[in-house]
mmCIF file of C-alpha atoms in Angstrom:
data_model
loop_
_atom_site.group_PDB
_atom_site.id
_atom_site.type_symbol
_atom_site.label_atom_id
_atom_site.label_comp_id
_atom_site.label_asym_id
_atom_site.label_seq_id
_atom_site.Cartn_x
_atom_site.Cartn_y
_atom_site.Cartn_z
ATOM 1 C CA UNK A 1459 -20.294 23.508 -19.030
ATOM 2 C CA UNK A 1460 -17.604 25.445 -17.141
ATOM 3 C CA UNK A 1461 -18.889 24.285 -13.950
ATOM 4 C CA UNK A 1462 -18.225 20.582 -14.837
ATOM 5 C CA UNK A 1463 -14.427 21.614 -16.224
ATOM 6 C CA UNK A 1464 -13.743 20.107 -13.050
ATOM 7 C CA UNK A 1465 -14.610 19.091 -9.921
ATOM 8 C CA UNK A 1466 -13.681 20.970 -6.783
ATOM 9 C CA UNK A 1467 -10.479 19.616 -4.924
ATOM 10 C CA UNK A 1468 -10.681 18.297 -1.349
ATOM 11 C CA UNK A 1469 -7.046 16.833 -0.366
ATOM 12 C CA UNK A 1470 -7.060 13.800 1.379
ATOM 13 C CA UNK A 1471 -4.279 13.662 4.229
ATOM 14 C CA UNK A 1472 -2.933 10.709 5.317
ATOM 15 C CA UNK A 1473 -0.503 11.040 8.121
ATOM 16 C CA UNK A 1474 1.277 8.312 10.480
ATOM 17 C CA UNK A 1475 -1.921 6.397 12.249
ATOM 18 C CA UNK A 1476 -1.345 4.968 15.662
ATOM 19 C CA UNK A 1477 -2.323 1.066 15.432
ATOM 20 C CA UNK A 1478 -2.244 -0.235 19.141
ATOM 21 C CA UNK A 1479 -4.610 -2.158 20.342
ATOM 22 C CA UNK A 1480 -5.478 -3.743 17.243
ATOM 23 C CA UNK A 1481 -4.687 -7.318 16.066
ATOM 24 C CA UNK A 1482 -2.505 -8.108 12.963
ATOM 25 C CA UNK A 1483 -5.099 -9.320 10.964
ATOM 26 C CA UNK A 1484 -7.154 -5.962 12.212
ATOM 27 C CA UNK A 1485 -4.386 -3.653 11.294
ATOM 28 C CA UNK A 1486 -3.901 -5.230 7.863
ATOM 29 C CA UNK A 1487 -7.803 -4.814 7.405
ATOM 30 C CA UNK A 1488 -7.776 -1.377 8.717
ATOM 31 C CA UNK A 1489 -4.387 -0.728 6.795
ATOM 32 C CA UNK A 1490 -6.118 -2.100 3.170
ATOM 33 C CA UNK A 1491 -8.875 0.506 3.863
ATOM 34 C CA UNK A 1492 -6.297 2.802 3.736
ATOM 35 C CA UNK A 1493 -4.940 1.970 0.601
ATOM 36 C CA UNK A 1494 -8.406 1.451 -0.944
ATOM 37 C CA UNK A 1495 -9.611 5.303 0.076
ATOM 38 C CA UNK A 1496 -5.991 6.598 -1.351
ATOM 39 C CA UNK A 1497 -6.546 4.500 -4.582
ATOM 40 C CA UNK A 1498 -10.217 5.642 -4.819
ATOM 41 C CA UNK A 1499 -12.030 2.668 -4.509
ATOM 42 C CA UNK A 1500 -14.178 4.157 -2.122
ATOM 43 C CA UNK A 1501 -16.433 0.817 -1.946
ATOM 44 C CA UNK A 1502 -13.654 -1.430 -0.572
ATOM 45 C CA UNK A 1503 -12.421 1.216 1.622
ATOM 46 C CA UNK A 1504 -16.120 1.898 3.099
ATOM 47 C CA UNK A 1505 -16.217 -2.485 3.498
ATOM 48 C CA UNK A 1506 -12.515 -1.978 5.682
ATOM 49 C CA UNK A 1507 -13.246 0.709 7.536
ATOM 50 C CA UNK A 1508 -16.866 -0.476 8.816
ATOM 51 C CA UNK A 1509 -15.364 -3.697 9.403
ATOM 52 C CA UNK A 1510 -12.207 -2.122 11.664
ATOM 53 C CA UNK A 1511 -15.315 -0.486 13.348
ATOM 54 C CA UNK A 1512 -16.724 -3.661 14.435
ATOM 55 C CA UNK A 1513 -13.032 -4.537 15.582
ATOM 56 C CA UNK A 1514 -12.879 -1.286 17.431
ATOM 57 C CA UNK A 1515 -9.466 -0.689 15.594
ATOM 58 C CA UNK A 1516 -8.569 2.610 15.208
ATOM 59 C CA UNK A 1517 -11.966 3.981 16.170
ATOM 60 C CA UNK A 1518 -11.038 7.662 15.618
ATOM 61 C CA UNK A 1519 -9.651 7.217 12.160
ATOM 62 C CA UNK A 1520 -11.640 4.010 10.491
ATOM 63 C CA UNK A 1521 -14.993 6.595 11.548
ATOM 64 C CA UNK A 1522 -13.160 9.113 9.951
ATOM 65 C CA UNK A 1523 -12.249 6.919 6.990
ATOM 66 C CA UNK A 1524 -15.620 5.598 6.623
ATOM 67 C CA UNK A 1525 -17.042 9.231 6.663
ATOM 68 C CA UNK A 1526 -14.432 10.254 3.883
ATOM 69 C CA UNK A 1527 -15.611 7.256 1.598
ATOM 70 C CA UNK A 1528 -19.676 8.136 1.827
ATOM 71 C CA UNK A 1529 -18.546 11.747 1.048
ATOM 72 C CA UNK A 1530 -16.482 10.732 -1.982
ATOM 73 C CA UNK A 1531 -19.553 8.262 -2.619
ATOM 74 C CA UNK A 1532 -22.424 11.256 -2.496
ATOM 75 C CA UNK A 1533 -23.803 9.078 0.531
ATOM 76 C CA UNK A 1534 -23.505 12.951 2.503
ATOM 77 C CA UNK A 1535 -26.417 11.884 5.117
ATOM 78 C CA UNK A 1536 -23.758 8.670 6.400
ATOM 79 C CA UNK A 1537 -20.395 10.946 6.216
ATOM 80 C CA UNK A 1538 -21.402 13.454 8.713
ATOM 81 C CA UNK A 1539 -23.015 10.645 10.671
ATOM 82 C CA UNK A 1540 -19.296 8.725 10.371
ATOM 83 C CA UNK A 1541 -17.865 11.877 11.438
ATOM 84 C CA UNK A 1542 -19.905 12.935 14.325
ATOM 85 C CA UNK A 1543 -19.363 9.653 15.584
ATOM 86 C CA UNK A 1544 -15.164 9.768 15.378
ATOM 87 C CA UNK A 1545 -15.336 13.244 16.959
ATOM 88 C CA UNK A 1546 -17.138 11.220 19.850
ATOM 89 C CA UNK A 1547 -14.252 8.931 20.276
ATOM 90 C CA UNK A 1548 -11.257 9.116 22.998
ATOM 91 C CA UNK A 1549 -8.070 10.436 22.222
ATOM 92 C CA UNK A 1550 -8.887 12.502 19.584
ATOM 93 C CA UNK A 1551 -5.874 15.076 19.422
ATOM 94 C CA UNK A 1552 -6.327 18.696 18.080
ATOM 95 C CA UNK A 1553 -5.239 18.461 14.816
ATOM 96 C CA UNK A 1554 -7.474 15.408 13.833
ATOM 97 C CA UNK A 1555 -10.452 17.207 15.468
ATOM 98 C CA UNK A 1556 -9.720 20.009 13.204
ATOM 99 C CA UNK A 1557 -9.333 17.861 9.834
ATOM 100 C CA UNK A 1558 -12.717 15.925 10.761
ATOM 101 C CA UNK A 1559 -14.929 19.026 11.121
ATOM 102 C CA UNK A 1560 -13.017 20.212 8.800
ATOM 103 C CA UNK A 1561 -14.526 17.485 6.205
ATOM 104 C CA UNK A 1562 -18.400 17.058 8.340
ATOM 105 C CA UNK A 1563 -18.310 20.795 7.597
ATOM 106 C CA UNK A 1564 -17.761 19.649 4.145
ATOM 107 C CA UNK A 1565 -20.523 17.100 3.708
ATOM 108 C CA UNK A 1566 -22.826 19.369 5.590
ATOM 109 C CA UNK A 1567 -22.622 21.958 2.971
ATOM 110 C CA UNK A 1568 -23.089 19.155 0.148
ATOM 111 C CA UNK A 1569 -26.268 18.117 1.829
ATOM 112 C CA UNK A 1570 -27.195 22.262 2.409
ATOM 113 C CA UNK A 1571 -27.564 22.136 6.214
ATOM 114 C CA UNK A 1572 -25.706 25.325 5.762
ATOM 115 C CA UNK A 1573 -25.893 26.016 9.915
ATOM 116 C CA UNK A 1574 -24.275 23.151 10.839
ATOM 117 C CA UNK A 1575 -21.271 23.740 8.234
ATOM 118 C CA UNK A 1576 -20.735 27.149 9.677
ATOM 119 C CA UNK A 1577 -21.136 25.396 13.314
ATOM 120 C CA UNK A 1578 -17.948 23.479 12.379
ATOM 121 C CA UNK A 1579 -16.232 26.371 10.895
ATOM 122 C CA UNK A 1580 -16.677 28.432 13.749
ATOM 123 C CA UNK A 1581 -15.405 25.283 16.113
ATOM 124 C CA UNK A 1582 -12.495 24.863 13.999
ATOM 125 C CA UNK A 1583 -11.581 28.932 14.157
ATOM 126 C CA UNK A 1584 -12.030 28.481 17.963
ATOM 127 C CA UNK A 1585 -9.293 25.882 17.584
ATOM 128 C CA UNK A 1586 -6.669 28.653 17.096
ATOM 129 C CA UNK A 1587 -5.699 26.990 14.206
ATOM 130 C CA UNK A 1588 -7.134 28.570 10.974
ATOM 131 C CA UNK A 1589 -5.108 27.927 8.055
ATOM 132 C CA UNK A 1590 -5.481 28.187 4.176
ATOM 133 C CA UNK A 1591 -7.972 25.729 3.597
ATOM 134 C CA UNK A 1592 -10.030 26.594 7.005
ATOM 135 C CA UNK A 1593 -10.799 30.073 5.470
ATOM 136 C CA UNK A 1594 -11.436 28.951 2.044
ATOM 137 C CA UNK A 1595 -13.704 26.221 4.022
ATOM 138 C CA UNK A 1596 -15.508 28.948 5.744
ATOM 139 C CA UNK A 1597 -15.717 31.500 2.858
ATOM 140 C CA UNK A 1598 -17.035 28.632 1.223
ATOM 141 C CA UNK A 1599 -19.814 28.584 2.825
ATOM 142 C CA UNK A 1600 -20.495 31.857 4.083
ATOM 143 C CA UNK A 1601 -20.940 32.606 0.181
ATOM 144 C CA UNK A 1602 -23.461 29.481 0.051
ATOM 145 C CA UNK A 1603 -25.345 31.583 3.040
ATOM 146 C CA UNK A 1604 -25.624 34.513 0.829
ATOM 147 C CA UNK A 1605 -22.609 36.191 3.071
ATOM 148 C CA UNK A 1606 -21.118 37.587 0.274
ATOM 149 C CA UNK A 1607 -18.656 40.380 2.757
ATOM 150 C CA UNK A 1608 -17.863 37.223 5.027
ATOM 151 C CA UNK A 1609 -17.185 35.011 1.975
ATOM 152 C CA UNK A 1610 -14.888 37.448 0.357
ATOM 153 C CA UNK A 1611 -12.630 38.073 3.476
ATOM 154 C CA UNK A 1612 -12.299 34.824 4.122
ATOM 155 C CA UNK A 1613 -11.332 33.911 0.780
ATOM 156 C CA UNK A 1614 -9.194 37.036 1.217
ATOM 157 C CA UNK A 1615 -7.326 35.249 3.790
ATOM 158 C CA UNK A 1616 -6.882 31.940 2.267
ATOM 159 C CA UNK A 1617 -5.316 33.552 -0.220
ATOM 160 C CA UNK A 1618 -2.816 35.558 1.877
ATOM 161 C CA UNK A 1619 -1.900 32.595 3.755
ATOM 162 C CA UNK A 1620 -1.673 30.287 0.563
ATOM 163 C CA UNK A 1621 -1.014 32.853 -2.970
ATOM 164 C CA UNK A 1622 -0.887 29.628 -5.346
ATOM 165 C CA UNK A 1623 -2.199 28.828 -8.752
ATOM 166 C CA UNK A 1624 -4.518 25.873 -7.178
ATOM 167 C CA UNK A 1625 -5.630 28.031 -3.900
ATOM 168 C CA UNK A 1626 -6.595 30.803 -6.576
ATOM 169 C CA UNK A 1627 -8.517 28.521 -8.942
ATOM 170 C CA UNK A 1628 -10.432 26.706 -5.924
ATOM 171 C CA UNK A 1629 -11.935 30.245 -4.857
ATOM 172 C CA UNK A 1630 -12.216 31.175 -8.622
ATOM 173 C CA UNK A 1631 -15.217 27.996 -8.873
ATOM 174 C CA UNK A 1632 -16.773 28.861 -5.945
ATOM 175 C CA UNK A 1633 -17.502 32.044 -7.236
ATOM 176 C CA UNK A 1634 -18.307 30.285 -10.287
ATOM 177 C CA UNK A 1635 -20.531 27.712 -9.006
ATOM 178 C CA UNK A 1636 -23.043 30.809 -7.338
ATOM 179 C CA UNK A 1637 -22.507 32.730 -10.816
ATOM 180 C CA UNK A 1638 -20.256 35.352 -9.523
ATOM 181 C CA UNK A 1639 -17.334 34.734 -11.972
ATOM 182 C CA UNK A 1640 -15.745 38.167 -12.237
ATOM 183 C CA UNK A 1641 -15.108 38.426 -8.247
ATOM 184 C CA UNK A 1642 -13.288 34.994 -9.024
ATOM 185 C CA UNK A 1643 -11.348 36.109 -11.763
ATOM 186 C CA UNK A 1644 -9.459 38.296 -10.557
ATOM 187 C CA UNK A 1645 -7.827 35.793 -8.012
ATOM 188 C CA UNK A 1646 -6.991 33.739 -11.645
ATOM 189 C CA UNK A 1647 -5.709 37.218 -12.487
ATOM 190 C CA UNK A 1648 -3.734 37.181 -9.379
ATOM 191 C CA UNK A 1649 -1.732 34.048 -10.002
ATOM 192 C CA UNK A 1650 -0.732 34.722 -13.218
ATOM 193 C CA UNK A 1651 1.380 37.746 -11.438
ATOM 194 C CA UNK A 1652 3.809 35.036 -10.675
ATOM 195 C CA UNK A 1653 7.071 34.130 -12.529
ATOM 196 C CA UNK A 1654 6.827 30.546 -13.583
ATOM 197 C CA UNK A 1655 10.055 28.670 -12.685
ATOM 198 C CA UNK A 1656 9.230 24.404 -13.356
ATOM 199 C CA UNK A 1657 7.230 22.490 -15.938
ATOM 200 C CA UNK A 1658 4.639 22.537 -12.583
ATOM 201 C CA UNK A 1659 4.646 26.325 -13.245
ATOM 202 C CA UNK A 1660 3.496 26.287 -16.657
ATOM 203 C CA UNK A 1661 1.074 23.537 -16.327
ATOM 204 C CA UNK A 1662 -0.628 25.633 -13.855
ATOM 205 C CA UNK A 1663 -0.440 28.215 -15.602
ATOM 206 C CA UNK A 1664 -2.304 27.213 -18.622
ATOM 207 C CA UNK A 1665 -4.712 25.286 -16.183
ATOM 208 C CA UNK A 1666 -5.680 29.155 -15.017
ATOM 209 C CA UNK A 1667 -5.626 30.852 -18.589
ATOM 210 C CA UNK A 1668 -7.934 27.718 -19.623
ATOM 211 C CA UNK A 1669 -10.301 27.994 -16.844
ATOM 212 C CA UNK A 1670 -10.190 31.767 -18.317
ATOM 213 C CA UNK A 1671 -11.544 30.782 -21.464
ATOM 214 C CA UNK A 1672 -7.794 32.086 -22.887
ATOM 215 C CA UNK A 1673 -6.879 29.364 -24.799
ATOM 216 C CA UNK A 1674 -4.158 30.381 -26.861
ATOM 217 C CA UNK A 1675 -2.236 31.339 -24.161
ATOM 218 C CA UNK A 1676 -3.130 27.936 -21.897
ATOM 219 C CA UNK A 1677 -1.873 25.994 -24.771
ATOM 220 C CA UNK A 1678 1.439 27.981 -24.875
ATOM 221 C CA UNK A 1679 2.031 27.329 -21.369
ATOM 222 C CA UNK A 1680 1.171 23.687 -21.822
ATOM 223 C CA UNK A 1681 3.276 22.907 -24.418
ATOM 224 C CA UNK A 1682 5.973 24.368 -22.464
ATOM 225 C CA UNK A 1683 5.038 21.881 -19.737
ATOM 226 C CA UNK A 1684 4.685 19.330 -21.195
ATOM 227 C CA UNK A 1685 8.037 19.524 -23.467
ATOM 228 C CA UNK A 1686 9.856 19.538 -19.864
ATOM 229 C CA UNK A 1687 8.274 16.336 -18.926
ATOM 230 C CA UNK A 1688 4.803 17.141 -17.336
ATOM 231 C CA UNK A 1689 2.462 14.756 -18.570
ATOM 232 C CA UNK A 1690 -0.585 16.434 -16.847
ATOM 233 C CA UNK A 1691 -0.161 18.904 -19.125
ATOM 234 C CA UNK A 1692 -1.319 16.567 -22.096
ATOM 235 C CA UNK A 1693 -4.622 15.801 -20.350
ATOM 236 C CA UNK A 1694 -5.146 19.610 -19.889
ATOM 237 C CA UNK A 1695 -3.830 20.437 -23.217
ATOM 238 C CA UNK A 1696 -6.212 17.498 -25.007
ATOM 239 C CA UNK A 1697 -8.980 19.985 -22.704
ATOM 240 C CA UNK A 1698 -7.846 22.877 -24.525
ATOM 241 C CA UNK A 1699 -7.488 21.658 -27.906
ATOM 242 C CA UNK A 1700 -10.788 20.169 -27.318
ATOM 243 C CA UNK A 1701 -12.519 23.644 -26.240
ATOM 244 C CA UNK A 1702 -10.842 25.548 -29.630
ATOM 245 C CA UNK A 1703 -12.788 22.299 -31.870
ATOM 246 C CA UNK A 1704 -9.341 20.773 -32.813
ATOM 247 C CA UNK A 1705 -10.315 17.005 -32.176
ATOM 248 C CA UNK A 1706 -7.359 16.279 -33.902
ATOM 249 C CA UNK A 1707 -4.890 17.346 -32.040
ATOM 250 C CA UNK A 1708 -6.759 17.051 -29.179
ATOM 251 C CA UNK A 1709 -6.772 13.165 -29.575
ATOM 252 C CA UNK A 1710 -3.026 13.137 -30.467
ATOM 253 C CA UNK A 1711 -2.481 14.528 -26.575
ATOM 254 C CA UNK A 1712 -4.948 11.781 -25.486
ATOM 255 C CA UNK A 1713 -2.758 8.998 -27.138
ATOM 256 C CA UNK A 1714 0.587 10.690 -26.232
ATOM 257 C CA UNK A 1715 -0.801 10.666 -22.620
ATOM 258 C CA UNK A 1716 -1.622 7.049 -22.420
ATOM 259 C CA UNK A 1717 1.626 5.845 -24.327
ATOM 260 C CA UNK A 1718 3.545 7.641 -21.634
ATOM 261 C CA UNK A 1719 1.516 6.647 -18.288
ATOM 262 C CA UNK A 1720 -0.326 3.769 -19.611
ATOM 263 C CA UNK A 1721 -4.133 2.724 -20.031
ATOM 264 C CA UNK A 1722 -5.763 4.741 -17.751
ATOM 265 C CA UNK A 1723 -9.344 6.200 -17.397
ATOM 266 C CA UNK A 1724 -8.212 9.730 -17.801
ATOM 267 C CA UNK A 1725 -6.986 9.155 -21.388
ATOM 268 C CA UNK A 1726 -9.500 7.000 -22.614
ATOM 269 C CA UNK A 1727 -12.203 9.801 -21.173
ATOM 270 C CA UNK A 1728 -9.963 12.064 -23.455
ATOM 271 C CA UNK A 1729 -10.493 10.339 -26.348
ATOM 272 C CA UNK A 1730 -14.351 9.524 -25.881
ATOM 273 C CA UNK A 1731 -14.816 13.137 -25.384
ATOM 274 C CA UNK A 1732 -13.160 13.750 -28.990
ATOM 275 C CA UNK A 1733 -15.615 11.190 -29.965
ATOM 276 C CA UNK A 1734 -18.603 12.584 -28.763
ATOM 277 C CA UNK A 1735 -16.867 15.597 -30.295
ATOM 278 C CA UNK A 1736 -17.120 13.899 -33.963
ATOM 279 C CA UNK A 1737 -20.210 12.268 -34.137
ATOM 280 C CA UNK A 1738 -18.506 8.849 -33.574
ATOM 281 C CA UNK A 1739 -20.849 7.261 -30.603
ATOM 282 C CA UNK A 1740 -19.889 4.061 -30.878
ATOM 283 C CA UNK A 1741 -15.951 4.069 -30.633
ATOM 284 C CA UNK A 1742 -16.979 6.409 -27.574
ATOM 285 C CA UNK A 1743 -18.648 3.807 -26.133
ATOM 286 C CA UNK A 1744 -15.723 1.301 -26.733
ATOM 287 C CA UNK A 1745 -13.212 3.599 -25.246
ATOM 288 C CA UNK A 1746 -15.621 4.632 -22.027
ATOM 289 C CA UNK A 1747 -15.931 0.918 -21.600
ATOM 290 C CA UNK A 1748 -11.807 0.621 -21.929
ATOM 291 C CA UNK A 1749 -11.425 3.400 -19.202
ATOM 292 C CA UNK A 1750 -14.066 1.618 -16.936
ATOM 293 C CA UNK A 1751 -11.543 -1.457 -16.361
ATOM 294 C CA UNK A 1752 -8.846 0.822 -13.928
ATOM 295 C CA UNK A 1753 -11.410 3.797 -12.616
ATOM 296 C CA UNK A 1754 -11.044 5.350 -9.552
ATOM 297 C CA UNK A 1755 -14.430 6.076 -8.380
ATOM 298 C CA UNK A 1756 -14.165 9.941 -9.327
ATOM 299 C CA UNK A 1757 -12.541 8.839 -13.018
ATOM 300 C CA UNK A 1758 -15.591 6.454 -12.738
ATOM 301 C CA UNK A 1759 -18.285 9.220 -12.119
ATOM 302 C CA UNK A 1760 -16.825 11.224 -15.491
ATOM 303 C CA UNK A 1761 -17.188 7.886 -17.909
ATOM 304 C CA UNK A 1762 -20.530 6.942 -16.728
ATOM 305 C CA UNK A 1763 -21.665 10.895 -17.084
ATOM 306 C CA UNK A 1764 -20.027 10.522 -20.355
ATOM 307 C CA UNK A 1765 -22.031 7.137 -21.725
ATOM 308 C CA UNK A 1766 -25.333 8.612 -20.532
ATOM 309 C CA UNK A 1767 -24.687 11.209 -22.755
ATOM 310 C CA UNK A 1768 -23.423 9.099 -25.536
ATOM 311 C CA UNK A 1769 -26.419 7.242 -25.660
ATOM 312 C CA UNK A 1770 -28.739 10.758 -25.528
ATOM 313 C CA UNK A 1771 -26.898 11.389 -28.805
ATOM 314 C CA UNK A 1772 -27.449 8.294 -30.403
ATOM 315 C CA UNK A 1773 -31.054 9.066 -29.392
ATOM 316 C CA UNK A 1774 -31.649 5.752 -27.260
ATOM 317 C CA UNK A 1775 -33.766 7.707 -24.729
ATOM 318 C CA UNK A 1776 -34.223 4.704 -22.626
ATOM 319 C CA UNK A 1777 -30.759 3.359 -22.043
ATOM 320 C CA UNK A 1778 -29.984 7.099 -21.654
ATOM 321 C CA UNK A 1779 -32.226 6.603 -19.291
ATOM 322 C CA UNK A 1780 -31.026 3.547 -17.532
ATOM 323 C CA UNK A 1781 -27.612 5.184 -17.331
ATOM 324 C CA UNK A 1782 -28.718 8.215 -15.625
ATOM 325 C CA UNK A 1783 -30.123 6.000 -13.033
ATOM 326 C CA UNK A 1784 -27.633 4.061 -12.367
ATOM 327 C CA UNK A 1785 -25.458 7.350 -12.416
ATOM 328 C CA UNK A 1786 -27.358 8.603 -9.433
ATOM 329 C CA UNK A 1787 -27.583 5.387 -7.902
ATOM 330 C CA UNK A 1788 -23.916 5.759 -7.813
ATOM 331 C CA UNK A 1789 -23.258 9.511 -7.265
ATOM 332 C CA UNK A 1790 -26.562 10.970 -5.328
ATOM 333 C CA UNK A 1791 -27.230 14.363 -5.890
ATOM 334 C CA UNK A 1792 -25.992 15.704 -9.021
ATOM 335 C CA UNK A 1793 -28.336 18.173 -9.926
ATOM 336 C CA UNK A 1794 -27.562 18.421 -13.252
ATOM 337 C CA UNK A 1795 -27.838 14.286 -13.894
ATOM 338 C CA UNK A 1796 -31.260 14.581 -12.344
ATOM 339 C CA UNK A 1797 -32.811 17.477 -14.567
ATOM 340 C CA UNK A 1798 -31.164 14.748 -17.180
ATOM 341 C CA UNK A 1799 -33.232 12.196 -16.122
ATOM 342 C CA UNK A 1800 -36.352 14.192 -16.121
ATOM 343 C CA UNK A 1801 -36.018 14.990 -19.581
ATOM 344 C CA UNK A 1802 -35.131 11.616 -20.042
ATOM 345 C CA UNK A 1803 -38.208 10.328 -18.548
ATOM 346 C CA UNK A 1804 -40.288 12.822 -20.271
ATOM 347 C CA UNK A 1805 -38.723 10.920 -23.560
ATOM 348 C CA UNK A 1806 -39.267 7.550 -22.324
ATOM 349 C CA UNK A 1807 -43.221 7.434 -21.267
#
């Protein structure tokens, strides 16, 4: 389904943090939870930062932390609590102030308390600081509000202050995701204007004419990439080979990917996707259960979607079942996993 081509891209900044006043053994906690939430092990890094909480380390930015790792988590209710809490704190300068609303008004439009989100946006615009990603943030949800003339100037404006290939496919699925693809096209349209100079260039390029359903011309672009030395371009070339029903060649970018980075989840997902592609459940299976061992949680969320519906295939209703559960114990919220599991259940009686 195009909205599941990918997931929608909230950057994680992680500047210099202040550790006075904490012990060494609480800044090495608080620093491991640092590492943890940059790794994506979301878990650990929840475990650290509640813990550097306790040691009142860093108050400001282990909340913060902690509210970052329940969003990443689906746990939305916890984030906004985790952020309301590290606005509370002392010493919170502008700029971090900003970047926590910034993400409550984030988890606040994941949970649909759509008035609170715009609450934040507005604070953050009365910051005087509105960049890029503030009026994508606010256009965002002004569109999720039905505020479709709002919505579009904003996203008007995060694309004046930011005209790049990711900027225009981040406004490009929110249109998407509230089925108003052609007024997200043309900001795909848009960035394709530009002249692409680096192997970056063309992999974004062909990342846009894919998400445009133009295939031959994504792969063109890819190949380009990736013969300068892009190996992103593999994974998003496997994607395209993969939408045209080459499995084939589509597996051959899978492999080339993890020969040149390594076993990793994203190219064993690859290659269970060609398997679900040709009928072959079980060596999916095998190679979901390969990409399992070094998952980040989001690589995580994409195998375990992936053996639910392995097992739907194979027609074992019930462990489909199982999986969908644990799924959304995992990831809350996922509409489309729970219709899943109601048909599941409807199977399973």
């Amino acid at each position: 389904m195009k909205n599941r081509k990918t997931g929608i891209i909230l950057a994680v900044c992680f500047g210099a943090l202040l550790l006075g006043g904490c012990e060494n053994g609480e800044k090495s906690i608080f620093q491991q939870a640092q590492k943890d939430l940059e790794q994506g092990s979301y878990e650990y890094a929840l475990q650290g930062y509640e813990q550097s909480i306790q040691n009142e380390c860093n108050l400001a930015q282990s909340y913060r932390g902690a509210g970052i790792a329940c969003y990443r988590m689906g746990n939305y209710e916890d984030s906004i609590r985790y952020f309301g809490s590290a606005l509370q704190c002392e010493r919170v300068s502008t700029s971090l102030k900003k970047d926590i609303l910034s993400y409550r008004a984030t988890a606040c439009l994941a949970s649909e308390r759509l008035d609170e989100a715009m609450a934040d946006c507005q604070t953050i615009a009365g910051l005087g600081d509105m960049d890029a990603d503030s009026y994508f943030l606010t256009g965002k949800v002004a569109l999720a509000m039905d505020s479709y003339e709002e919505a579009a100037s904003n996203f008007a404006q995060a694309y004046a202050e930011e005209s790049t290939y990711d900027k225009a496919i981040q406004i490009y699925q929110a249109y998407l995701e509230m089925d108003m693809e052609a007024d997200g096209t043309r900001y795909l349209e848009a960035a394709l204007q530009s002249e692409a100079k680096t192997a970056g260039d063309h992999c974004d390029r062909g990342r846009v004419y894919y998400y445009m359903d133009d295939f031959d011309n994504a792969q063109q672009e890819l190949i380009t990439a990736s013969n300068d030395g892009n190996t992103e371009a593999l994974i998003l070339l496997g994607m395209v080979y993969l939408a045209k029903g080459d499995t084939s060649n589509a597996r051959a970018m899978y492999q080339q990917y993890g020969v040149e980075e390594g076993e990793s989840a994203k190219g064993y997902n690859g290659l269970a996707l060609c398997d679900i592609a040709d009928g072959n459940y079980d060596a999916a299976l095998v190679n979901i259960s390969s990409g399992k061992e070094n998952a980040s949680t989001e690589e995580l969320q994409n195998l375990l979607y992936n053996e639910m519906v392995v097992y739907e295939k194979k027609l074992d209703f019930a462990t489909a079942r199982q999986k969908a559960e644990e799924y959304l114990e995992m990831f809350p919220g996922d509409e489309e996993v729970e219709r899943e599991l109601e048909f599941l259940k409807s199977r399973t009686m």
